[in-house]
Amino acid sequence: MTPAGAHRCDIYKVARQCGVKLFDGSKHSPTSRKAFECYCKPTVRDIGRDHGEDHLRLVFMLMTGTRANAAELFADMIKAVSALLIENPDLVKSPTLTKDFDAIDLGSLRRKIKAMRMPVENWKALYVLISVRFYRPIQGDLLDMIGGAA
């Protein structure tokens, strides 16, 4: 029985559909990590349980659109991408979402965040950086931007 609000989610099935291989975190070796390998099953399970298989599938699909991004299946990055989709539901409707995601170098963003040693959790900083890439100003913001440039 699943708790109220929780979704049934077969994380192995979803991962397989997206070409992702799930491994136990205890078997993780940073030097031998390969694209499409994920060692953070608890994070994947939480996201699947909280938001469902379709959401988890979209997170995996966006993160594995390029081989370089597929090597970034770390818990902090998965949480950031998931949060982006939850907080910006209109993004899911964008016809260019996968193309736009493929243009982002997730590894570069993650390395920068880790190097900066931010006083917030890495996934939150990653969420902000990725969100900036998808920010579309509304008319009032656009007028402020034009007024500030004049």
mmCIF file with all atom_site columns, C-alpha atoms in Angstrom, residues 15-134:
data_model
loop_
_atom_site.group_PDB
_atom_site.id
_atom_site.type_symbol
_atom_site.label_atom_id
_atom_site.label_alt_id
_atom_site.label_comp_id
_atom_site.label_asym_id
_atom_site.label_entity_id
_atom_site.label_seq_id
_atom_site.pdbx_PDB_ins_code
_atom_site.Cartn_x
_atom_site.Cartn_y
_atom_site.Cartn_z
_atom_site.occupancy
_atom_site.B_iso_or_equiv
_atom_site.pdbx_formal_charge
_atom_site.auth_seq_id
_atom_site.auth_comp_id
_atom_site.auth_asym_id
_atom_site.auth_atom_id
_atom_site.pdbx_PDB_model_num
ATOM 1   C CA . ALA A 1 15  ? 15.345 3.606  -16.104 1.00 0.00 ? 15  ALA A CA 1
ATOM 2   C CA . ARG A 1 16  ? 15.433 0.748  -18.624 1.00 0.00 ? 16  ARG A CA 1
ATOM 3   C CA . GLN A 1 17  ? 13.064 2.634  -20.948 1.00 0.00 ? 17  GLN A CA 1
ATOM 4   C CA . CYS A 1 18  ? 15.485 5.572  -20.901 1.00 0.00 ? 18  CYS A CA 1
ATOM 5   C CA . GLY A 1 19  ? 18.644 3.501  -21.280 1.00 0.00 ? 19  GLY A CA 1
ATOM 6   C CA . VAL A 1 20  ? 19.746 4.229  -17.714 1.00 0.00 ? 20  VAL A CA 1
ATOM 7   C CA . LYS A 1 21  ? 21.344 1.543  -15.562 1.00 0.00 ? 21  LYS A CA 1
ATOM 8   C CA . LEU A 1 22  ? 20.668 1.770  -11.827 1.00 0.00 ? 22  LEU A CA 1
ATOM 9   C CA . PHE A 1 23  ? 23.358 0.580  -9.415  1.00 0.00 ? 23  PHE A CA 1
ATOM 10  C CA . ASP A 1 24  ? 23.755 0.508  -5.657  1.00 0.00 ? 24  ASP A CA 1
ATOM 11  C CA . GLY A 1 25  ? 25.609 3.516  -4.315  1.00 0.00 ? 25  GLY A CA 1
ATOM 12  C CA . SER A 1 26  ? 28.039 1.224  -2.514  1.00 0.00 ? 26  SER A CA 1
ATOM 13  C CA . LYS A 1 27  ? 29.363 0.103  -5.907  1.00 0.00 ? 27  LYS A CA 1
ATOM 14  C CA . HIS A 1 28  ? 30.084 3.646  -7.052  1.00 0.00 ? 28  HIS A CA 1
ATOM 15  C CA . SER A 1 29  ? 33.591 4.467  -8.164  1.00 0.00 ? 29  SER A CA 1
ATOM 16  C CA . PRO A 1 30  ? 34.002 8.018  -9.504  1.00 0.00 ? 30  PRO A CA 1
ATOM 17  C CA . THR A 1 31  ? 36.904 6.974  -11.721 1.00 0.00 ? 31  THR A CA 1
ATOM 18  C CA . SER A 1 32  ? 35.002 4.208  -13.475 1.00 0.00 ? 32  SER A CA 1
ATOM 19  C CA . ARG A 1 33  ? 31.654 6.007  -13.852 1.00 0.00 ? 33  ARG A CA 1
ATOM 20  C CA . LYS A 1 34  ? 30.152 5.863  -17.360 1.00 0.00 ? 34  LYS A CA 1
ATOM 21  C CA . ALA A 1 35  ? 27.369 7.649  -19.191 1.00 0.00 ? 35  ALA A CA 1
ATOM 22  C CA . PHE A 1 36  ? 23.867 6.320  -18.471 1.00 0.00 ? 36  PHE A CA 1
ATOM 23  C CA . GLU A 1 37  ? 24.941 4.923  -15.067 1.00 0.00 ? 37  GLU A CA 1
ATOM 24  C CA . CYS A 1 38  ? 23.099 6.095  -11.978 1.00 0.00 ? 38  CYS A CA 1
ATOM 25  C CA . TYR A 1 39  ? 24.180 5.295  -8.424  1.00 0.00 ? 39  TYR A CA 1
ATOM 26  C CA . CYS A 1 40  ? 21.528 7.246  -6.535  1.00 0.00 ? 40  CYS A CA 1
ATOM 27  C CA . LYS A 1 41  ? 18.551 4.903  -6.349  1.00 0.00 ? 41  LYS A CA 1
ATOM 28  C CA . PRO A 1 42  ? 17.111 6.531  -3.196  1.00 0.00 ? 42  PRO A CA 1
ATOM 29  C CA . THR A 1 43  ? 16.829 9.886  -5.002  1.00 0.00 ? 43  THR A CA 1
ATOM 30  C CA . VAL A 1 44  ? 15.318 8.248  -8.077  1.00 0.00 ? 44  VAL A CA 1
ATOM 31  C CA . ARG A 1 45  ? 12.877 6.309  -5.878  1.00 0.00 ? 45  ARG A CA 1
ATOM 32  C CA . ASP A 1 46  ? 11.829 9.471  -3.999  1.00 0.00 ? 46  ASP A CA 1
ATOM 33  C CA . ILE A 1 47  ? 11.201 11.416 -7.207  1.00 0.00 ? 47  ILE A CA 1
ATOM 34  C CA . GLY A 1 48  ? 9.265  8.529  -8.746  1.00 0.00 ? 48  GLY A CA 1
ATOM 35  C CA . ARG A 1 49  ? 7.181  8.044  -5.606  1.00 0.00 ? 49  ARG A CA 1
ATOM 36  C CA . ASP A 1 50  ? 6.487  11.767 -5.194  1.00 0.00 ? 50  ASP A CA 1
ATOM 37  C CA . HIS A 1 51  ? 5.824  12.685 -8.839  1.00 0.00 ? 51  HIS A CA 1
ATOM 38  C CA . GLY A 1 52  ? 5.175  9.483  -10.772 1.00 0.00 ? 52  GLY A CA 1
ATOM 39  C CA . GLU A 1 53  ? 6.727  7.448  -13.567 1.00 0.00 ? 53  GLU A CA 1
ATOM 40  C CA . ASP A 1 54  ? 5.988  9.962  -16.333 1.00 0.00 ? 54  ASP A CA 1
ATOM 41  C CA . HIS A 1 55  ? 7.801  12.716 -14.457 1.00 0.00 ? 55  HIS A CA 1
ATOM 42  C CA . LEU A 1 56  ? 10.777 10.484 -13.702 1.00 0.00 ? 56  LEU A CA 1
ATOM 43  C CA . ARG A 1 57  ? 10.887 9.335  -17.339 1.00 0.00 ? 57  ARG A CA 1
ATOM 44  C CA . LEU A 1 58  ? 10.997 12.961 -18.519 1.00 0.00 ? 58  LEU A CA 1
ATOM 45  C CA . VAL A 1 59  ? 13.793 13.781 -16.051 1.00 0.00 ? 59  VAL A CA 1
ATOM 46  C CA . PHE A 1 60  ? 15.855 10.838 -17.354 1.00 0.00 ? 60  PHE A CA 1
ATOM 47  C CA . MET A 1 61  ? 15.093 11.666 -20.996 1.00 0.00 ? 61  MET A CA 1
ATOM 48  C CA . LEU A 1 62  ? 16.174 15.286 -20.580 1.00 0.00 ? 62  LEU A CA 1
ATOM 49  C CA . MET A 1 63  ? 19.340 14.309 -18.765 1.00 0.00 ? 63  MET A CA 1
ATOM 50  C CA . THR A 1 64  ? 20.368 11.651 -21.274 1.00 0.00 ? 64  THR A CA 1
ATOM 51  C CA . GLY A 1 65  ? 19.790 13.573 -24.510 1.00 0.00 ? 65  GLY A CA 1
ATOM 52  C CA . THR A 1 66  ? 23.539 13.830 -25.048 1.00 0.00 ? 66  THR A CA 1
ATOM 53  C CA . ARG A 1 67  ? 26.230 11.384 -24.021 1.00 0.00 ? 67  ARG A CA 1
ATOM 54  C CA . ALA A 1 68  ? 27.999 14.098 -21.991 1.00 0.00 ? 68  ALA A CA 1
ATOM 55  C CA . ASN A 1 69  ? 24.840 14.943 -20.047 1.00 0.00 ? 69  ASN A CA 1
ATOM 56  C CA . ALA A 1 70  ? 24.088 11.248 -19.555 1.00 0.00 ? 70  ALA A CA 1
ATOM 57  C CA . ALA A 1 71  ? 27.262 11.086 -17.445 1.00 0.00 ? 71  ALA A CA 1
ATOM 58  C CA . GLU A 1 72  ? 25.721 13.583 -15.001 1.00 0.00 ? 72  GLU A CA 1
ATOM 59  C CA . LEU A 1 73  ? 23.160 11.284 -13.378 1.00 0.00 ? 73  LEU A CA 1
ATOM 60  C CA . PHE A 1 74  ? 24.118 12.448 -9.884  1.00 0.00 ? 74  PHE A CA 1
ATOM 61  C CA . ALA A 1 75  ? 21.529 12.975 -7.138  1.00 0.00 ? 75  ALA A CA 1
ATOM 62  C CA . ASP A 1 76  ? 21.999 16.750 -7.024  1.00 0.00 ? 76  ASP A CA 1
ATOM 63  C CA . MET A 1 77  ? 21.504 17.147 -10.781 1.00 0.00 ? 77  MET A CA 1
ATOM 64  C CA . ILE A 1 78  ? 18.516 14.788 -10.885 1.00 0.00 ? 78  ILE A CA 1
ATOM 65  C CA . LYS A 1 79  ? 16.871 16.738 -8.045  1.00 0.00 ? 79  LYS A CA 1
ATOM 66  C CA . ALA A 1 80  ? 17.532 20.050 -9.809  1.00 0.00 ? 80  ALA A CA 1
ATOM 67  C CA . VAL A 1 81  ? 16.026 18.898 -13.126 1.00 0.00 ? 81  VAL A CA 1
ATOM 68  C CA . SER A 1 82  ? 13.032 17.402 -11.319 1.00 0.00 ? 82  SER A CA 1
ATOM 69  C CA . ALA A 1 83  ? 12.459 20.617 -9.357  1.00 0.00 ? 83  ALA A CA 1
ATOM 70  C CA . LEU A 1 84  ? 12.697 22.683 -12.549 1.00 0.00 ? 84  LEU A CA 1
ATOM 71  C CA . LEU A 1 85  ? 9.906  20.633 -14.146 1.00 0.00 ? 85  LEU A CA 1
ATOM 72  C CA . ILE A 1 86  ? 7.731  20.718 -11.022 1.00 0.00 ? 86  ILE A CA 1
ATOM 73  C CA . GLU A 1 87  ? 8.085  24.464 -10.495 1.00 0.00 ? 87  GLU A CA 1
ATOM 74  C CA . ASN A 1 88  ? 7.676  25.310 -14.204 1.00 0.00 ? 88  ASN A CA 1
ATOM 75  C CA . PRO A 1 89  ? 4.906  23.046 -15.537 1.00 0.00 ? 89  PRO A CA 1
ATOM 76  C CA . ASP A 1 90  ? 4.669  25.058 -18.776 1.00 0.00 ? 90  ASP A CA 1
ATOM 77  C CA . LEU A 1 91  ? 8.168  23.875 -19.717 1.00 0.00 ? 91  LEU A CA 1
ATOM 78  C CA . VAL A 1 92  ? 6.801  20.381 -20.308 1.00 0.00 ? 92  VAL A CA 1
ATOM 79  C CA . LYS A 1 93  ? 4.648  21.794 -23.121 1.00 0.00 ? 93  LYS A CA 1
ATOM 80  C CA . SER A 1 94  ? 7.593  23.462 -24.867 1.00 0.00 ? 94  SER A CA 1
ATOM 81  C CA . PRO A 1 95  ? 8.273  21.870 -28.271 1.00 0.00 ? 95  PRO A CA 1
ATOM 82  C CA . THR A 1 96  ? 11.974 22.705 -27.917 1.00 0.00 ? 96  THR A CA 1
ATOM 83  C CA . LEU A 1 97  ? 12.471 21.416 -24.360 1.00 0.00 ? 97  LEU A CA 1
ATOM 84  C CA . THR A 1 98  ? 14.693 18.454 -25.270 1.00 0.00 ? 98  THR A CA 1
ATOM 85  C CA . LYS A 1 99  ? 16.701 20.491 -27.772 1.00 0.00 ? 99  LYS A CA 1
ATOM 86  C CA . ASP A 1 100 ? 17.129 23.287 -25.227 1.00 0.00 ? 100 ASP A CA 1
ATOM 87  C CA . PHE A 1 101 ? 18.265 20.808 -22.574 1.00 0.00 ? 101 PHE A CA 1
ATOM 88  C CA . ASP A 1 102 ? 20.726 19.170 -24.949 1.00 0.00 ? 102 ASP A CA 1
ATOM 89  C CA . ALA A 1 103 ? 22.329 22.596 -25.434 1.00 0.00 ? 103 ALA A CA 1
ATOM 90  C CA . ILE A 1 104 ? 23.136 22.834 -21.702 1.00 0.00 ? 104 ILE A CA 1
ATOM 91  C CA . ASP A 1 105 ? 26.388 21.303 -20.503 1.00 0.00 ? 105 ASP A CA 1
ATOM 92  C CA . LEU A 1 106 ? 25.165 19.839 -17.230 1.00 0.00 ? 106 LEU A CA 1
ATOM 93  C CA . GLY A 1 107 ? 28.652 18.643 -16.301 1.00 0.00 ? 107 GLY A CA 1
ATOM 94  C CA . SER A 1 108 ? 30.103 22.123 -16.610 1.00 0.00 ? 108 SER A CA 1
ATOM 95  C CA . LEU A 1 109 ? 27.342 23.579 -14.437 1.00 0.00 ? 109 LEU A CA 1
ATOM 96  C CA . ARG A 1 110 ? 27.847 20.901 -11.802 1.00 0.00 ? 110 ARG A CA 1
ATOM 97  C CA . ARG A 1 111 ? 31.639 21.342 -11.709 1.00 0.00 ? 111 ARG A CA 1
ATOM 98  C CA . LYS A 1 112 ? 31.232 25.124 -11.292 1.00 0.00 ? 112 LYS A CA 1
ATOM 99  C CA . ILE A 1 113 ? 28.755 24.724 -8.435  1.00 0.00 ? 113 ILE A CA 1
ATOM 100 C CA . LYS A 1 114 ? 30.996 22.243 -6.648  1.00 0.00 ? 114 LYS A CA 1
ATOM 101 C CA . ALA A 1 115 ? 34.028 24.520 -7.085  1.00 0.00 ? 115 ALA A CA 1
ATOM 102 C CA . MET A 1 116 ? 32.167 27.565 -5.740  1.00 0.00 ? 116 MET A CA 1
ATOM 103 C CA . ARG A 1 117 ? 31.234 25.747 -2.502  1.00 0.00 ? 117 ARG A CA 1
ATOM 104 C CA . MET A 1 118 ? 27.942 27.576 -2.190  1.00 0.00 ? 118 MET A CA 1
ATOM 105 C CA . PRO A 1 119 ? 26.324 27.863 1.269   1.00 0.00 ? 119 PRO A CA 1
ATOM 106 C CA . VAL A 1 120 ? 23.239 26.055 -0.079  1.00 0.00 ? 120 VAL A CA 1
ATOM 107 C CA . GLU A 1 121 ? 22.721 22.483 -1.195  1.00 0.00 ? 121 GLU A CA 1
ATOM 108 C CA . ASN A 1 122 ? 24.214 21.862 -4.635  1.00 0.00 ? 122 ASN A CA 1
ATOM 109 C CA . TRP A 1 123 ? 20.888 20.827 -6.159  1.00 0.00 ? 123 TRP A CA 1
ATOM 110 C CA . LYS A 1 124 ? 19.359 24.191 -5.232  1.00 0.00 ? 124 LYS A CA 1
ATOM 111 C CA . ALA A 1 125 ? 22.200 26.130 -6.855  1.00 0.00 ? 125 ALA A CA 1
ATOM 112 C CA . LEU A 1 126 ? 21.952 23.884 -9.938  1.00 0.00 ? 126 LEU A CA 1
ATOM 113 C CA . TYR A 1 127 ? 18.209 24.473 -10.034 1.00 0.00 ? 127 TYR A CA 1
ATOM 114 C CA . VAL A 1 128 ? 18.791 28.234 -10.134 1.00 0.00 ? 128 VAL A CA 1
ATOM 115 C CA . LEU A 1 129 ? 21.410 28.039 -12.891 1.00 0.00 ? 129 LEU A CA 1
ATOM 116 C CA . ILE A 1 130 ? 19.299 25.758 -15.062 1.00 0.00 ? 130 ILE A CA 1
ATOM 117 C CA . SER A 1 131 ? 16.192 27.892 -14.406 1.00 0.00 ? 131 SER A CA 1
ATOM 118 C CA . VAL A 1 132 ? 17.984 30.964 -15.719 1.00 0.00 ? 132 VAL A CA 1
ATOM 119 C CA . ARG A 1 133 ? 18.424 29.168 -19.048 1.00 0.00 ? 133 ARG A CA 1
ATOM 120 C CA . PHE A 1 134 ? 14.661 28.756 -19.346 1.00 0.00 ? 134 PHE A CA 1
#
